[in-house]
mmCIF file of C-alpha atoms and ligand atoms in Angstrom:
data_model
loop_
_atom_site.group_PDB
_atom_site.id
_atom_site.type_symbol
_atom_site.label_atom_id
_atom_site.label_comp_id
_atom_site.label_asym_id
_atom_site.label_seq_id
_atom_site.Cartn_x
_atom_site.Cartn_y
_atom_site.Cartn_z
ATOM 1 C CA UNK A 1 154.443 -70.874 232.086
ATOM 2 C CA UNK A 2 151.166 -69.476 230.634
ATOM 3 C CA UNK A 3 152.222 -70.492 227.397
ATOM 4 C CA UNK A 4 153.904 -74.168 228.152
ATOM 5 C CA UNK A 5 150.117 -74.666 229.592
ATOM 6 C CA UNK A 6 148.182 -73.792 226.590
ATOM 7 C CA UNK A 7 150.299 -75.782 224.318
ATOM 8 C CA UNK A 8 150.025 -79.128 226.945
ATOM 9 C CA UNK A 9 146.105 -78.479 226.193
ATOM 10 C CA UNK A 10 145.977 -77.683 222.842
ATOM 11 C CA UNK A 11 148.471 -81.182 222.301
ATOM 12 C CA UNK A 12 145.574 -82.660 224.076
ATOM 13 C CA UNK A 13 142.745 -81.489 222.171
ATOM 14 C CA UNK A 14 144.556 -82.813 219.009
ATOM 15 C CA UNK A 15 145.189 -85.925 220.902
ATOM 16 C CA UNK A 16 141.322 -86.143 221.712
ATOM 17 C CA UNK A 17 140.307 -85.298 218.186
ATOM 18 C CA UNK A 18 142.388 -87.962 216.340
ATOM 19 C CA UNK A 19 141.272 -89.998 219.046
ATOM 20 C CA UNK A 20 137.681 -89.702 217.662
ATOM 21 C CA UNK A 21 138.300 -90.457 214.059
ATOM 22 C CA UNK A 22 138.955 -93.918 214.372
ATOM 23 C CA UNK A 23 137.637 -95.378 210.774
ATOM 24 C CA UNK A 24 140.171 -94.390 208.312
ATOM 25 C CA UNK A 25 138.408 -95.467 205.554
ATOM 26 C CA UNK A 26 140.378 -94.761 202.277
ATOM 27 C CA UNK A 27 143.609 -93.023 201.450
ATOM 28 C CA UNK A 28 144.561 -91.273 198.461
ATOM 29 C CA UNK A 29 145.682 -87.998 197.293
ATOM 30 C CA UNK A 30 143.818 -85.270 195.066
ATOM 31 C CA UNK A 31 144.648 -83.334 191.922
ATOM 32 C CA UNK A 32 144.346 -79.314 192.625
ATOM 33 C CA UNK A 33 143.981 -77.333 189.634
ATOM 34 C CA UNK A 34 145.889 -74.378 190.594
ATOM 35 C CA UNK A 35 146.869 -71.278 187.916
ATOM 36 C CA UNK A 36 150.182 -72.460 187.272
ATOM 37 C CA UNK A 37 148.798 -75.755 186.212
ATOM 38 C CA UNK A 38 147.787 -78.493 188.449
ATOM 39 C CA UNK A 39 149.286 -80.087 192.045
ATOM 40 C CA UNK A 40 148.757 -83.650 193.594
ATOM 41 C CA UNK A 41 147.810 -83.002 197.053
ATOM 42 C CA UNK A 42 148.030 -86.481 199.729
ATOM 43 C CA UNK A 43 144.688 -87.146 201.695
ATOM 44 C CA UNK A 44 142.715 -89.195 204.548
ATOM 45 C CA UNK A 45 139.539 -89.475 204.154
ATOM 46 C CA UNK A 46 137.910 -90.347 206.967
ATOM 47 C CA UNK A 47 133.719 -91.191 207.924
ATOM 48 C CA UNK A 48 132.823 -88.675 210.123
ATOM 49 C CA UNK A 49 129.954 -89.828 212.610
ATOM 50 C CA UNK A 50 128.308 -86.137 212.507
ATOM 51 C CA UNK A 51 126.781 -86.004 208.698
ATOM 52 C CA UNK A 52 123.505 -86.513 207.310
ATOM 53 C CA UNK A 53 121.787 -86.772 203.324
ATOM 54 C CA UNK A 54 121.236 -83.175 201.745
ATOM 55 C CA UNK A 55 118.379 -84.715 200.350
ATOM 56 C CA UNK A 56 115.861 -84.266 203.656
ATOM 57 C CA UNK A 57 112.519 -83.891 201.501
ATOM 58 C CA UNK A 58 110.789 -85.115 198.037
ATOM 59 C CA UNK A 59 108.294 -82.515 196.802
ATOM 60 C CA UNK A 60 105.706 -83.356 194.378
ATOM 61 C CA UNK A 61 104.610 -81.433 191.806
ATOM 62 C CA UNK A 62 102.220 -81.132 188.590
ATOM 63 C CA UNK A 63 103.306 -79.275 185.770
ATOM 64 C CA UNK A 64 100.284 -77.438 185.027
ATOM 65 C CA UNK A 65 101.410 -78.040 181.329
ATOM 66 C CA UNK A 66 101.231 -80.951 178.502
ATOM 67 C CA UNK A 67 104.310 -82.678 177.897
ATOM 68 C CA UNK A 68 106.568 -80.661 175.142
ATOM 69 C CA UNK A 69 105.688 -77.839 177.355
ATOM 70 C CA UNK A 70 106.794 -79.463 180.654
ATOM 71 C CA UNK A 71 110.101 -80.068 179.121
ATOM 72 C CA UNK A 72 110.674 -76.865 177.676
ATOM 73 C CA UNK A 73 110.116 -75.137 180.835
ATOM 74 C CA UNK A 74 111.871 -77.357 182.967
ATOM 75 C CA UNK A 75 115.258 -77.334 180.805
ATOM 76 C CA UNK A 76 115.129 -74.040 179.475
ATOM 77 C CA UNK A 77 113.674 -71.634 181.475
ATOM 78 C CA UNK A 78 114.531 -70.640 185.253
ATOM 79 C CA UNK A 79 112.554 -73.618 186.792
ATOM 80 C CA UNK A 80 113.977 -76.798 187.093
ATOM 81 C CA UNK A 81 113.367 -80.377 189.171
ATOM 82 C CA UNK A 82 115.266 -83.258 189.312
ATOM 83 C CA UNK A 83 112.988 -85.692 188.102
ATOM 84 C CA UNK A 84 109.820 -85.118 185.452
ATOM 85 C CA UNK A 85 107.354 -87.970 185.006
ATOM 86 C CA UNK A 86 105.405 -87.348 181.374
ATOM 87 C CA UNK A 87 101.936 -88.960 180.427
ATOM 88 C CA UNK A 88 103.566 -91.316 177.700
ATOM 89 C CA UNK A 89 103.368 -94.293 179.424
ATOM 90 C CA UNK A 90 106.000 -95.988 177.569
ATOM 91 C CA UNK A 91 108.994 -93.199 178.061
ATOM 92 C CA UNK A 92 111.546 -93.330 180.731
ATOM 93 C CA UNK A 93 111.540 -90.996 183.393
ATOM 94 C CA UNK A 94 113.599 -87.534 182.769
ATOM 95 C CA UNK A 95 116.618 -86.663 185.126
ATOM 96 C CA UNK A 96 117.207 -83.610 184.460
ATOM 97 C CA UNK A 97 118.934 -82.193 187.488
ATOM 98 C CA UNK A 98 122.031 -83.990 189.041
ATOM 99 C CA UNK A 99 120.607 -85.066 192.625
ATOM 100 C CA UNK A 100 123.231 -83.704 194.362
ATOM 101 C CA UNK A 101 122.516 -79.956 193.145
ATOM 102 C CA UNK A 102 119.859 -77.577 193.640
ATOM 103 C CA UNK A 103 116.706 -77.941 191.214
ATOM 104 C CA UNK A 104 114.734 -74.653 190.868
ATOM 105 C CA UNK A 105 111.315 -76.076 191.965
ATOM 106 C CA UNK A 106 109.919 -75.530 195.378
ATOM 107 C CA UNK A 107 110.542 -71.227 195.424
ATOM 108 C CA UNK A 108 109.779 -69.807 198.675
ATOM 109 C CA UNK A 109 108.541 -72.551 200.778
ATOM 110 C CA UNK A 110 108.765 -73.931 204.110
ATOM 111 C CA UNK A 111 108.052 -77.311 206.661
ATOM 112 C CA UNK A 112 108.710 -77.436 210.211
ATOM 113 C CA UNK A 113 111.901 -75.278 210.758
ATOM 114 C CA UNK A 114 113.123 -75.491 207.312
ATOM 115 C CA UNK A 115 112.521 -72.735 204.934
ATOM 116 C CA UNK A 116 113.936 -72.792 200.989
ATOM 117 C CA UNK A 117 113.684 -76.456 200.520
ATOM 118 C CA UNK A 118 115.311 -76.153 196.923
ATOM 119 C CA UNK A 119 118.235 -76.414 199.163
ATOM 120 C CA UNK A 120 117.877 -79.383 200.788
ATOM 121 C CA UNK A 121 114.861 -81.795 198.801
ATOM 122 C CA UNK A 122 114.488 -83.780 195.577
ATOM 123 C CA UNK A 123 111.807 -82.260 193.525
ATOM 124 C CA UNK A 124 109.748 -84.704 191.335
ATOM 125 C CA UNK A 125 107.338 -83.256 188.387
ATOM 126 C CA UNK A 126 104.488 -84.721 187.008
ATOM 127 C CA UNK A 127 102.648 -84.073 183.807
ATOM 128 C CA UNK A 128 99.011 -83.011 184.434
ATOM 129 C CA UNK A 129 97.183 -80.353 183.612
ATOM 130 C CA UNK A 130 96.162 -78.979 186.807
ATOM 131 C CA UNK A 131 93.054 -78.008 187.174
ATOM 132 C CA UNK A 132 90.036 -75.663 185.324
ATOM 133 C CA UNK A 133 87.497 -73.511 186.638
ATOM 134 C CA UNK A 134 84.369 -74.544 186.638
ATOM 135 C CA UNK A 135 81.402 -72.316 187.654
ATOM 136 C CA UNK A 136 83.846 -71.190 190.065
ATOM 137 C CA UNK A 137 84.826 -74.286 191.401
ATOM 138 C CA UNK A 138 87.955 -75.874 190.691
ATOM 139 C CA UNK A 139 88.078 -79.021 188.468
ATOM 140 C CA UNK A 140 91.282 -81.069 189.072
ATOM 141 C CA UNK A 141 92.716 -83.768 186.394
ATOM 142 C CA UNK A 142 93.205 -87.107 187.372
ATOM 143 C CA UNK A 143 96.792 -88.835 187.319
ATOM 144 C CA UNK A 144 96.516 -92.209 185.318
ATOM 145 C CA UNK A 145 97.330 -95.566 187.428
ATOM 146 C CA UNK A 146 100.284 -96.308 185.570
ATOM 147 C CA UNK A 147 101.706 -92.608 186.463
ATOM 148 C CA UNK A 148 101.200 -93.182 189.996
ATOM 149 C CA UNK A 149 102.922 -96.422 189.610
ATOM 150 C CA UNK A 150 106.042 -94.734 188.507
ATOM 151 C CA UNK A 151 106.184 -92.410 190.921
ATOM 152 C CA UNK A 152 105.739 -94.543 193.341
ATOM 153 C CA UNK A 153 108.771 -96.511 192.415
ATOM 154 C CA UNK A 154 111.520 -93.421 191.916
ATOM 155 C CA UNK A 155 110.211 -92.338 195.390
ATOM 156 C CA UNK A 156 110.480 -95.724 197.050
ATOM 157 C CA UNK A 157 114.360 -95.605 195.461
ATOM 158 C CA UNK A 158 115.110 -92.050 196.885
ATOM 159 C CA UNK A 159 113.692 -92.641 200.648
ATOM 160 C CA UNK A 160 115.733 -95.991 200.616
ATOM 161 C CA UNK A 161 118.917 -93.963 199.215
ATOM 162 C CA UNK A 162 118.954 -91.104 201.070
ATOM 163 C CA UNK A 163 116.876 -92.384 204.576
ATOM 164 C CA UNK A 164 113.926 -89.524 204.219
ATOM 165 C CA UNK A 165 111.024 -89.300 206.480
ATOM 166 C CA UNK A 166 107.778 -90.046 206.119
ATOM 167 C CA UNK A 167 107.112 -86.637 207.196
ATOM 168 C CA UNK A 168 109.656 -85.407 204.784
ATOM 169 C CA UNK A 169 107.400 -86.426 201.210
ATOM 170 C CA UNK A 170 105.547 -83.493 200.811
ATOM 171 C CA UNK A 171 103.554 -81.939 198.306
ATOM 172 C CA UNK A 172 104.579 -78.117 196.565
ATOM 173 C CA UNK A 173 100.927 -76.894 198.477
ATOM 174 C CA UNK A 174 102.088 -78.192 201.583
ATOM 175 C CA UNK A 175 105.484 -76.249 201.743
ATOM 176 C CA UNK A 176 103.926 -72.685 199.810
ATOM 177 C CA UNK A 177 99.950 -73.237 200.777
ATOM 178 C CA UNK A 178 99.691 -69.290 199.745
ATOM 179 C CA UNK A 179 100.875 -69.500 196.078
ATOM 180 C CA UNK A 180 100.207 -73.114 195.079
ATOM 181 C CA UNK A 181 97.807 -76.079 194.763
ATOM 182 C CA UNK A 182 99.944 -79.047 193.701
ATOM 183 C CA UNK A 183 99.934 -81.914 192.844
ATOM 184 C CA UNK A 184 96.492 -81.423 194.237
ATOM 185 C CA UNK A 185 93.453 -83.340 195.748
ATOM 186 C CA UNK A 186 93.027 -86.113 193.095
ATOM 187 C CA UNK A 187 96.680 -87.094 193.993
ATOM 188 C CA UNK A 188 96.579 -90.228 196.322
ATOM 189 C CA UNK A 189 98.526 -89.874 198.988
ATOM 190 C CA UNK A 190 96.426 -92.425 200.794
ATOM 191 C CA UNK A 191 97.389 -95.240 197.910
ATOM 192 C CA UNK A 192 100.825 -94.052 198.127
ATOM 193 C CA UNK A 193 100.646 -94.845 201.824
ATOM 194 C CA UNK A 194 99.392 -98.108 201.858
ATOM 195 C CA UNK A 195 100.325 -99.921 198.515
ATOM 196 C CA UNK A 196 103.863 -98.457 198.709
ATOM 197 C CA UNK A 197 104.798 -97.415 202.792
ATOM 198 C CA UNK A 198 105.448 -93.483 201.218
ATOM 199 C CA UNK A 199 104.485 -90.542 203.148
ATOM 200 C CA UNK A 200 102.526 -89.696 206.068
ATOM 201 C CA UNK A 201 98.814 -90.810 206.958
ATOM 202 C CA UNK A 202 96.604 -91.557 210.030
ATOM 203 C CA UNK A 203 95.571 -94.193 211.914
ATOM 204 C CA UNK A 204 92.060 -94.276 211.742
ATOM 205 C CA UNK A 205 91.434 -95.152 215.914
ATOM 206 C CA UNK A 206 93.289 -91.714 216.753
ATOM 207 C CA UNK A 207 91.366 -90.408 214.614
ATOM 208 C CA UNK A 208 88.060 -91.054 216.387
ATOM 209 C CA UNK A 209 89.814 -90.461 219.453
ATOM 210 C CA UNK A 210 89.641 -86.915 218.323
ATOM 211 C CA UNK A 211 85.931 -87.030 216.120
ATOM 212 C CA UNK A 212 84.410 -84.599 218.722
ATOM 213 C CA UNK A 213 87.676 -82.297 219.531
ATOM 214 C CA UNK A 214 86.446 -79.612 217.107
ATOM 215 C CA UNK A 215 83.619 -78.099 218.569
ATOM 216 C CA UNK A 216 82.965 -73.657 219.099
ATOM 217 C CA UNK A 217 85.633 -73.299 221.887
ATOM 218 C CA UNK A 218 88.655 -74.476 219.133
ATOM 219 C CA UNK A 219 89.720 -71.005 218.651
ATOM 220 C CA UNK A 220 91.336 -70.369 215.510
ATOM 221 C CA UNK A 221 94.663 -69.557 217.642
ATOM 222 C CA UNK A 222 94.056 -73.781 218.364
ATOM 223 C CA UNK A 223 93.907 -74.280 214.871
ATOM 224 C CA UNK A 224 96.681 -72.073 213.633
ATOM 225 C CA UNK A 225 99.236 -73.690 216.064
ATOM 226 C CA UNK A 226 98.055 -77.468 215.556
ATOM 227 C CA UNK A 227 98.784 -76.327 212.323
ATOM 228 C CA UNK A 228 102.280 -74.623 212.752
ATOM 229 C CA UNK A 229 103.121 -78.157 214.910
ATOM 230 C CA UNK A 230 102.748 -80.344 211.648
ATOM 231 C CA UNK A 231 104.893 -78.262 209.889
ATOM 232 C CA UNK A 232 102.667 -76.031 207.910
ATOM 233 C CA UNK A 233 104.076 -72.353 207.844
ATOM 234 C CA UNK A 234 101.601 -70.409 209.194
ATOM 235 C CA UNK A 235 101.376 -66.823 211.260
ATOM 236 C CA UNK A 236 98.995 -67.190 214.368
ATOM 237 C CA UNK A 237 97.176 -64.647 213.953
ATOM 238 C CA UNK A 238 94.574 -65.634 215.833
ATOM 239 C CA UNK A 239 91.398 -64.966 213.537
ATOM 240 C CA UNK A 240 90.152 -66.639 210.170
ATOM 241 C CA UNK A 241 91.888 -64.856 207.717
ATOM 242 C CA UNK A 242 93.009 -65.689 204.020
ATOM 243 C CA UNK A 243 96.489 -67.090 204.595
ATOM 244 C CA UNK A 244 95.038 -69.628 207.400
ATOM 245 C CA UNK A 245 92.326 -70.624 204.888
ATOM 246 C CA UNK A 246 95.406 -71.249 202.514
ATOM 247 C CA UNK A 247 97.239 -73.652 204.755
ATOM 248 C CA UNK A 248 93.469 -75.489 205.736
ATOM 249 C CA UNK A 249 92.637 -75.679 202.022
ATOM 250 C CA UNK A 250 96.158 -77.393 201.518
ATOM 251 C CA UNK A 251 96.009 -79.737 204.602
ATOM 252 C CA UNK A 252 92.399 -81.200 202.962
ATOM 253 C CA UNK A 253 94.322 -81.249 199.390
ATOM 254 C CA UNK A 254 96.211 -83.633 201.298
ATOM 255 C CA UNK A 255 94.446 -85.399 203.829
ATOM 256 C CA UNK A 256 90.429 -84.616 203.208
ATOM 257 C CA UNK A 257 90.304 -84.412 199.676
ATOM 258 C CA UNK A 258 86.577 -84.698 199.268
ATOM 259 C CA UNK A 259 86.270 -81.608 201.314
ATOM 260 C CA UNK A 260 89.227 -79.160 200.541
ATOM 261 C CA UNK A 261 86.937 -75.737 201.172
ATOM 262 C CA UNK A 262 89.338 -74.304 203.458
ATOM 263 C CA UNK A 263 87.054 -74.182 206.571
ATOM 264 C CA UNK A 264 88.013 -76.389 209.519
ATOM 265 C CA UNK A 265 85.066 -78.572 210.742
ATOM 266 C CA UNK A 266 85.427 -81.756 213.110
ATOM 267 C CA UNK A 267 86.424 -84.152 210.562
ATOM 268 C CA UNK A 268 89.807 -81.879 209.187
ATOM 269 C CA UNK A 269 90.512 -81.281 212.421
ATOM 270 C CA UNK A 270 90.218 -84.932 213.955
ATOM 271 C CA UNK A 271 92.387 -85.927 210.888
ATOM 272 C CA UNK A 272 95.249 -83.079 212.154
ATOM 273 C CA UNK A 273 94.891 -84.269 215.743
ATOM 274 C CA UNK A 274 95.522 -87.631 214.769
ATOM 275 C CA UNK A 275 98.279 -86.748 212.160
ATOM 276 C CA UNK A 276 100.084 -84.627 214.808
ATOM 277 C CA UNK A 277 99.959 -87.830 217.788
ATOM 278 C CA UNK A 278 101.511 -90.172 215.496
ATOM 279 C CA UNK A 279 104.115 -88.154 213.512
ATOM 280 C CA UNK A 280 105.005 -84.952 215.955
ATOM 281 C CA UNK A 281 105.255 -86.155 219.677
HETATM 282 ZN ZN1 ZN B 301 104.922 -77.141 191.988
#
């Protein structure tokens, strides 16, 4: 009787699931390659409702490196991205990783609740030297107009093919603020923002909602979790230490980038406030 009963449900539960696949949208059949040569195997294929884009996040990147060196590395050594913008204004873009793979460009990195975003981004190069020291101080390079212009464009083209978030187009220093500094602060996010709707940036009334949150009873516990809520990867520690100086120093790269010293004052912190009301409710 037991048995009669589990096969009425389990009937049921097949019943339910075809049930839910209502939109047979093609029909075909496969060929297997199998050893003994190769077998044509019939198919559905059906649109399942629960599936999403691999492609969650664009990274940006410098390459440190002048052109010929750029390409080298990025097609023969064990770094790779999918997309590498030279400085010849007149040359196409390189693809040089099929979008659908894994490119070999963000390394151990995280946002939010994702960690190794080679997995699951689109990682964009850019040919610029980086920056020198200077006295100490760094010394970025600038990216020409035209440059900008083209990334701009093959980023517009991915968010409107694969339907990423604003808070998904990221910068290399925003995902591994302890190892890296790129694209860097003389890359304008801002422009991007308004001239071409990519990426996240603040509203300027939240942020003086928030012009005199920052004052000596932040703690840096405050700091380190407003932090961790935008998506930075960050231990609260609870003091100052190096790696929270990291993740500041990146945030300003991004967001305050004539002040990217790595010490929180009212202005940084206003800007995160404001970031985090419009973008992480
Ligand atoms: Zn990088």
């Amino acid at each position: 009787m037991r048995i009669i009963l589990k096969r009425i449900i389990l009937l049921f539960n097949i019943f339910l699931i075809l049930a839910g696949c209502t939109s047979i949208t093609e029909k075909g059949s496969r060929v297997i390659n199998t050893r003994s040569g190769s077998e044509r195997v019939d198919g559905l294929t059906y649109n399942s409702k629960g599936q999403n884009f691999r492609q969650r996040f664009i990274i940006l990147h410098y390459t440190v490196s002048d052109r010929e060196r750029s390409i080298d590395l990025l097609t023969n050594k064990d770094v790779s991205s999918h997309y590498l913008i030279t400085d010849r204004e007149n040359e196409p873009i390189y693809y040089l990783v099929d979008e659908n793979k894994r490119a070999w460009h963000a390394g151990v990195s995280s946002w939010g609740n994702f960690t190794n975003l080679n997995d699951n981004s689109i990682g964009i190069e850019i040919v610029n030297k980086g920056f020198i020291l200077k006295d100490g101080k760094m010394e970025f390079y600038r990216y020409p107009s035209w440059q900008i212009h083209k990334t701009a464009v093959l980023v517009q083209d991915l968010i409107k093919r694969y339907e990423v978030e604003p808070q998904n187009i990221l910068g290399h220093s925003d995902i591994a603020p302890q190892r890296k500094q790129d694209p860097g602060p003389l890359f304008p996010w801002e422009e991007l923002y308004r001239d071409y709707g990519i990426g996240m940036w603040y509203d300027e009334t939240d942020k003086e909602k928030y012009k005199d949150a920052f004052d000596n009873r932040i703690t840096p516990e405050e700091v380190q979790k407003e932090l961790r809520k935008f998506g930075y990867g960050i231990a609260v520690s609870k003091v100052y230490d190096e790696q929270t100086k990291n993740v500041i120093t990146a945030f300003q790269f991004h967001f305050r980038q004539n002040k990217y010293d790595g010490i929180m004052d009212a202005e940084t912190f206003a800007v995160l406030k404001a970031l985090n009301e419009k973008y992480k409710k």
